[in-house]
Tab-separated table of C-alpha atoms in Angstrom:
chain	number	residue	atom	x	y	z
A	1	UNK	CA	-4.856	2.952	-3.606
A	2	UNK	CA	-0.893	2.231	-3.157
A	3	UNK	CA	0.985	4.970	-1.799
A	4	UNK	CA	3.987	2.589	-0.929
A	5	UNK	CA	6.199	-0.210	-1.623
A	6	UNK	CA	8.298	-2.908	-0.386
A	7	UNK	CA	10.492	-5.554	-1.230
A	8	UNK	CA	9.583	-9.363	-1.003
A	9	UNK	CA	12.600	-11.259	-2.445
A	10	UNK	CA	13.632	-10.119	-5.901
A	11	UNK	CA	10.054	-8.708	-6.592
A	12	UNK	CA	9.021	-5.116	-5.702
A	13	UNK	CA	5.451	-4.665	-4.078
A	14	UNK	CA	2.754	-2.279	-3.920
A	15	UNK	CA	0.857	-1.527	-0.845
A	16	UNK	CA	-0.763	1.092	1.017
A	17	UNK	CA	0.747	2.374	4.373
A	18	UNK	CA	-0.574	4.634	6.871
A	19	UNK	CA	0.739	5.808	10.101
A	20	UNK	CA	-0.431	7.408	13.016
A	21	UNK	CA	-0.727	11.211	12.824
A	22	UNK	CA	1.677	11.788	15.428
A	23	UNK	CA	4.176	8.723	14.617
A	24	UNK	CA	7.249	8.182	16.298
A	25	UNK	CA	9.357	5.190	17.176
A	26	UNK	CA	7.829	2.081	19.233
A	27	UNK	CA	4.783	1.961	17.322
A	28	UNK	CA	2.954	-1.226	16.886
A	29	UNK	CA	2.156	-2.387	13.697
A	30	UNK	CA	-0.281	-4.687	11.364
A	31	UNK	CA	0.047	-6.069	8.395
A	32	UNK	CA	-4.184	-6.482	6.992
A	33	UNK	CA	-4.226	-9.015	3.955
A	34	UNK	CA	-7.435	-9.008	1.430
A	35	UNK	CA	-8.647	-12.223	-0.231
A	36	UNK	CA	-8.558	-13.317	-3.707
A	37	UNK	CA	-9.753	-11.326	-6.258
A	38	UNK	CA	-13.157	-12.469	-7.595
A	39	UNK	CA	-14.681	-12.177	-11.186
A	40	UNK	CA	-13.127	-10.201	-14.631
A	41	UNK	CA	-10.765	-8.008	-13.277
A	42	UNK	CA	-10.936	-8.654	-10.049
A	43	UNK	CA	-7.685	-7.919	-8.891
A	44	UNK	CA	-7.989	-4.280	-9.167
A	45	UNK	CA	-10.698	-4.614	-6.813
A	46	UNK	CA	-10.344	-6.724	-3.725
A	47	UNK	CA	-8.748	-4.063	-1.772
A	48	UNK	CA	-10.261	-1.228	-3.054
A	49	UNK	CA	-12.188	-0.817	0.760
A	50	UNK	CA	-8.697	-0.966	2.783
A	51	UNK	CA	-6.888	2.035	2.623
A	52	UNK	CA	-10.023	3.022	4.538
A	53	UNK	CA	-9.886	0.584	6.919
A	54	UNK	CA	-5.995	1.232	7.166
A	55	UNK	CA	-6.488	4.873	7.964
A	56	UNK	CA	-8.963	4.382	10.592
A	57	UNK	CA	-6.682	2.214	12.779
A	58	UNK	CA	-3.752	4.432	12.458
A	59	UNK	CA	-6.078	6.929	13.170
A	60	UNK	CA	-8.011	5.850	16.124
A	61	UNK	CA	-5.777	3.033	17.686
A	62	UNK	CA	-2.127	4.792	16.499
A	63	UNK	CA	-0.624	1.797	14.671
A	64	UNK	CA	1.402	2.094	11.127
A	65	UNK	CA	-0.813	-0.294	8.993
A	66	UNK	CA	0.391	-2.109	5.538
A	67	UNK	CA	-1.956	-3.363	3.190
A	68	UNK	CA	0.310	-5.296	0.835
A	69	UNK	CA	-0.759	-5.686	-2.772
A	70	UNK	CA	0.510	-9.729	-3.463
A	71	UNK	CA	2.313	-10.592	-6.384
A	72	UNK	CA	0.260	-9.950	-9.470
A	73	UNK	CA	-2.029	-7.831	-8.161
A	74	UNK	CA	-2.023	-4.337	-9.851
A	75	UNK	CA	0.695	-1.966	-8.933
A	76	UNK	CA	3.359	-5.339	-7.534
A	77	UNK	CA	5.260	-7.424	-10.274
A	78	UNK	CA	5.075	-11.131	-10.703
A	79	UNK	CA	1.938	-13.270	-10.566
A	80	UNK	CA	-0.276	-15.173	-8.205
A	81	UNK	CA	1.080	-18.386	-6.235
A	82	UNK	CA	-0.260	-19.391	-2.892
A	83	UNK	CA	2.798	-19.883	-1.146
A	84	UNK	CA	4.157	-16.641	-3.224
A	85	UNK	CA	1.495	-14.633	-1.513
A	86	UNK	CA	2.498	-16.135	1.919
A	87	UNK	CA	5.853	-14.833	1.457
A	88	UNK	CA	4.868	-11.543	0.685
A	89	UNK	CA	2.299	-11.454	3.782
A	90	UNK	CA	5.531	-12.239	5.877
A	91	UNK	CA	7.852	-9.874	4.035
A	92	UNK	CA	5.094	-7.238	4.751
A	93	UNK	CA	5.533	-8.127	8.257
A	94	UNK	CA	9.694	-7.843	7.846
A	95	UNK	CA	9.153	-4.394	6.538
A	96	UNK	CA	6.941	-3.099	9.437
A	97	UNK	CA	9.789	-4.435	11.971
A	98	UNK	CA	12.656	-3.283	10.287
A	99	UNK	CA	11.792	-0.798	7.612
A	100	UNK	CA	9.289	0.971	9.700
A	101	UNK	CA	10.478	0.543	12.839
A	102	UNK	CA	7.427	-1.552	14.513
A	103	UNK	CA	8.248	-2.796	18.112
A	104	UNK	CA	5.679	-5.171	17.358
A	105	UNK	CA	3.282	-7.011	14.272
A	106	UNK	CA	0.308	-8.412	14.123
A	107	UNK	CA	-1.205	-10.291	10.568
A	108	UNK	CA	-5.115	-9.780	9.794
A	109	UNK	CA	-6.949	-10.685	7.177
A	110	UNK	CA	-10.020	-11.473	4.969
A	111	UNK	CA	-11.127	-14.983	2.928
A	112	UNK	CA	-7.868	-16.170	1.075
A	113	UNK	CA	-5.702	-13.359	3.866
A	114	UNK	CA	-7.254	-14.374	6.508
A	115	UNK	CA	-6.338	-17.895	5.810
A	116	UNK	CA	-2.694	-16.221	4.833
A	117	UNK	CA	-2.707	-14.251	7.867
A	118	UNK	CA	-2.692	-17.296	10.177
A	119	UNK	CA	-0.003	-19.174	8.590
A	120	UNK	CA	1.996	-16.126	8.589
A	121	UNK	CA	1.935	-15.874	11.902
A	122	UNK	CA	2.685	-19.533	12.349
A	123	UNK	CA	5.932	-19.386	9.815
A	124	UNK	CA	7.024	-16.065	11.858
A	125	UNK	CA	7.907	-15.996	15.381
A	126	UNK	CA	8.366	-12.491	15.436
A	127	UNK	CA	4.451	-11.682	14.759
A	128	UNK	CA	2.895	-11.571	17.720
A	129	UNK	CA	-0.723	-13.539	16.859
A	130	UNK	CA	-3.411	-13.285	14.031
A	131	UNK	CA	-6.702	-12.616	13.014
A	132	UNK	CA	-8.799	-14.643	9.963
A	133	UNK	CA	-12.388	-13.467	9.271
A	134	UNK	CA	-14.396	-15.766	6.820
A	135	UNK	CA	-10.819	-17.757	6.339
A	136	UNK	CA	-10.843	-21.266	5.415
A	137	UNK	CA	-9.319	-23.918	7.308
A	138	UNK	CA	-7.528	-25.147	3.793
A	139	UNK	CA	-6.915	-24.739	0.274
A	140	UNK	CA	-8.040	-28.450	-1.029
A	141	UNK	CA	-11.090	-27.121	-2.964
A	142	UNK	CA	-8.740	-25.416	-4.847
A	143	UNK	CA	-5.766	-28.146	-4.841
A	144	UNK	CA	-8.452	-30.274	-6.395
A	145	UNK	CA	-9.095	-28.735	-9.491
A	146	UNK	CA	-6.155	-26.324	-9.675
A	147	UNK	CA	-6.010	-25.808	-13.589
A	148	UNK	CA	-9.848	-23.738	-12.865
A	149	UNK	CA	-7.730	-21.827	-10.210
A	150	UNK	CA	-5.403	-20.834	-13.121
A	151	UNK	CA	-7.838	-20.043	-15.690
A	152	UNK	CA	-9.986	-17.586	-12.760
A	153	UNK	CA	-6.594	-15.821	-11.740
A	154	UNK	CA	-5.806	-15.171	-15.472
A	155	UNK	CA	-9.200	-13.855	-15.695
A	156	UNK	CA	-8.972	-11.484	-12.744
A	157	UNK	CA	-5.674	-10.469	-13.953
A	158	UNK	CA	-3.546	-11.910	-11.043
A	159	UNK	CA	-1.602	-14.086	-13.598
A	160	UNK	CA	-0.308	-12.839	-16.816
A	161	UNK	CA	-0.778	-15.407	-19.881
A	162	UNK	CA	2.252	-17.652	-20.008
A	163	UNK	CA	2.934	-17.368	-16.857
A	164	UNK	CA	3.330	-21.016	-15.407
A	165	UNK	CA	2.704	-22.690	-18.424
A	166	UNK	CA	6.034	-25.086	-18.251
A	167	UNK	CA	5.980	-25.407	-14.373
A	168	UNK	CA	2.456	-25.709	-13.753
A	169	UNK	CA	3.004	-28.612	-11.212
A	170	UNK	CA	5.276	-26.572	-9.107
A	171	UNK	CA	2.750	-23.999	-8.809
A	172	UNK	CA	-0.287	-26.267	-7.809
A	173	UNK	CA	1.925	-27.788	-5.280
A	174	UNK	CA	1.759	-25.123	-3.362
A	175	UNK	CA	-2.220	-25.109	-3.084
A	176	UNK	CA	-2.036	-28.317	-1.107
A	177	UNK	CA	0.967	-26.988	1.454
A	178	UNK	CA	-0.909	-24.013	2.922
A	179	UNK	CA	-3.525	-24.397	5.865
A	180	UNK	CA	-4.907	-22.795	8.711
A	181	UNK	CA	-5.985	-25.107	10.567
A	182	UNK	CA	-2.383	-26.658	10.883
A	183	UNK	CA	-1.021	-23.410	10.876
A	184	UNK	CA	-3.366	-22.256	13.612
A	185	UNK	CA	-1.767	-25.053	16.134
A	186	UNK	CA	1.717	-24.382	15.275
A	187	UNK	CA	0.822	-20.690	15.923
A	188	UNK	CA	-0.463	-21.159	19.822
A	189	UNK	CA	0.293	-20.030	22.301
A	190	UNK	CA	0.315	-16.759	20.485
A	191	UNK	CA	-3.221	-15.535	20.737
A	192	UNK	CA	-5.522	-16.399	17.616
A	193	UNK	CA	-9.236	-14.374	17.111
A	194	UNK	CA	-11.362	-16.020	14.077
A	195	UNK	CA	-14.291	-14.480	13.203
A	196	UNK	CA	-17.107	-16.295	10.845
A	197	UNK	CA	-20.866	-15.875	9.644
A	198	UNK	CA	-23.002	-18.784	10.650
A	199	UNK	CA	-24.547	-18.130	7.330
A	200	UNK	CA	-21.552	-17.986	5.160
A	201	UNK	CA	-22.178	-19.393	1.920
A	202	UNK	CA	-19.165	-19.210	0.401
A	203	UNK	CA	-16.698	-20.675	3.763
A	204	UNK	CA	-18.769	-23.028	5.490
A	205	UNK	CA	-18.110	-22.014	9.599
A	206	UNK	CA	-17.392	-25.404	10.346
A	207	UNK	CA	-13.957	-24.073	8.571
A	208	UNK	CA	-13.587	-21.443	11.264
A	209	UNK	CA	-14.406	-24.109	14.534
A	210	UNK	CA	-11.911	-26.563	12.873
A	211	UNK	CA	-9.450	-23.589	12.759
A	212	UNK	CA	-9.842	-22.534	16.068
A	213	UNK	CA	-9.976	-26.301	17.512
A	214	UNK	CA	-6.510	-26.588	16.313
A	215	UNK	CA	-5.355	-23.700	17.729
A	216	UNK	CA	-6.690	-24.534	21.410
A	217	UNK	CA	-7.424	-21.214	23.054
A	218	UNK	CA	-8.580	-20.016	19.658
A	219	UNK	CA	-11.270	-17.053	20.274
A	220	UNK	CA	-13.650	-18.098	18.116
A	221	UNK	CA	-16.565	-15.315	17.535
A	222	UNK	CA	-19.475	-16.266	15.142
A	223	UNK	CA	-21.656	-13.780	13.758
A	224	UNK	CA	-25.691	-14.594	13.638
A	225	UNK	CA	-27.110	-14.244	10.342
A	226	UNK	CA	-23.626	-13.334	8.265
């Protein structure tokens, strides 16, 4: 549920922001990234769980939390790109610092965010580390067969019908820039935590060691039977 927006270049975005009951100035701040929609209409979905998860951190640990809602997800204008979403992770980040007066950010995320998250971090030396649970290391699956990546975003809504039809190359360019793990070693020393289920079916964990590897002090914490 958005109760919030921001502004990542020329496109206004929806989110959800909560702060601490008793908020002030010097607060510190995350910005907590979903993955990528899955199935028919699946962007209206993905985050449905995080204003929950939002609250209780503001709540219990006193940080203002933003849950950006990407490009083309419901509520934000344009449409799904990889390196479109980055920006608006780091944007969301920008707007914590400055338009909510965060002494300090952190970048957290799930599947496609946590992946996201990382590089983030990595692109930003203002955020102070990042967290990726059930992140892959890369996006080549998808860079390999990136017209199916168009036809499942159109499906889950994330991409309206024309969109990229006469600069589709552009936009599968970007699938191949983006990764973790090379993010994850640009990001050190800042610290990195990466959390992964040995039993992950859909992001196989040697994704999460090879993330962490890079990183060198990465803490890597795998979870038995996830």
């Amino acid at each position: 549920v958005s109760n919030h927006t921001y502004r990542s270049g020329d496109l206004t975005l929806a989110a959800h922001l909560e702060r601490p009951p008793e908020s002030g100035r010097g607060l510190h701040g995350v910005v907590i990234c979903h993955g990528f929609p899955a199935g028919e209409g699946g962007g209206a979905n993905s985050a449905a769980t995080f204003p929950e998860l939002a609250a209780r951190i503001a709540r219990e640990l006193g940080w203002v939390v933003i849950v950006p809602a990407p490009r083309g997800m419901p509520g934000s204008e344009g449409s799904f790109s990889l390196d479109g979403w980055l920006e608006d992770v780091i944007a969301a980040a920008d707007h914590l610092l400055l338009g909510q007066q965060a002494t300090s950010v952190w970048t957290a995320g799930f599947g496609t965010g946590g992946a996201l998250a990382v590089c983030a971090a990595a692109a930003d030396g203002r955020i102070g580390g990042a967290a990726t649970i059930a992140g892959p290391a890369d996006f080549s699956d998808w860079a390999a067969n990136p017209r199916r990546l168009l036809l499942h975003a159109r499906a889950a809504g994330v991409i309206d019908e024309g969109a990229y039809s006469t600069d589709f190359d552009r936009w599968a360019s970007g699938l191949s820039g983006i990764s973790a793990e090379h993010a994850a070693e640009a990001l050190a020393p800042r610290p990195l935590l990466v959390v992964h289920g040995t039993d992950d079916d859909i992001v196989p964990s040697l994704d999460a060691r090879a993330v962490a590897a890079a990183h060198g002090a990465g803490d890597l914490r795998m979870v038995n039977r996830a």
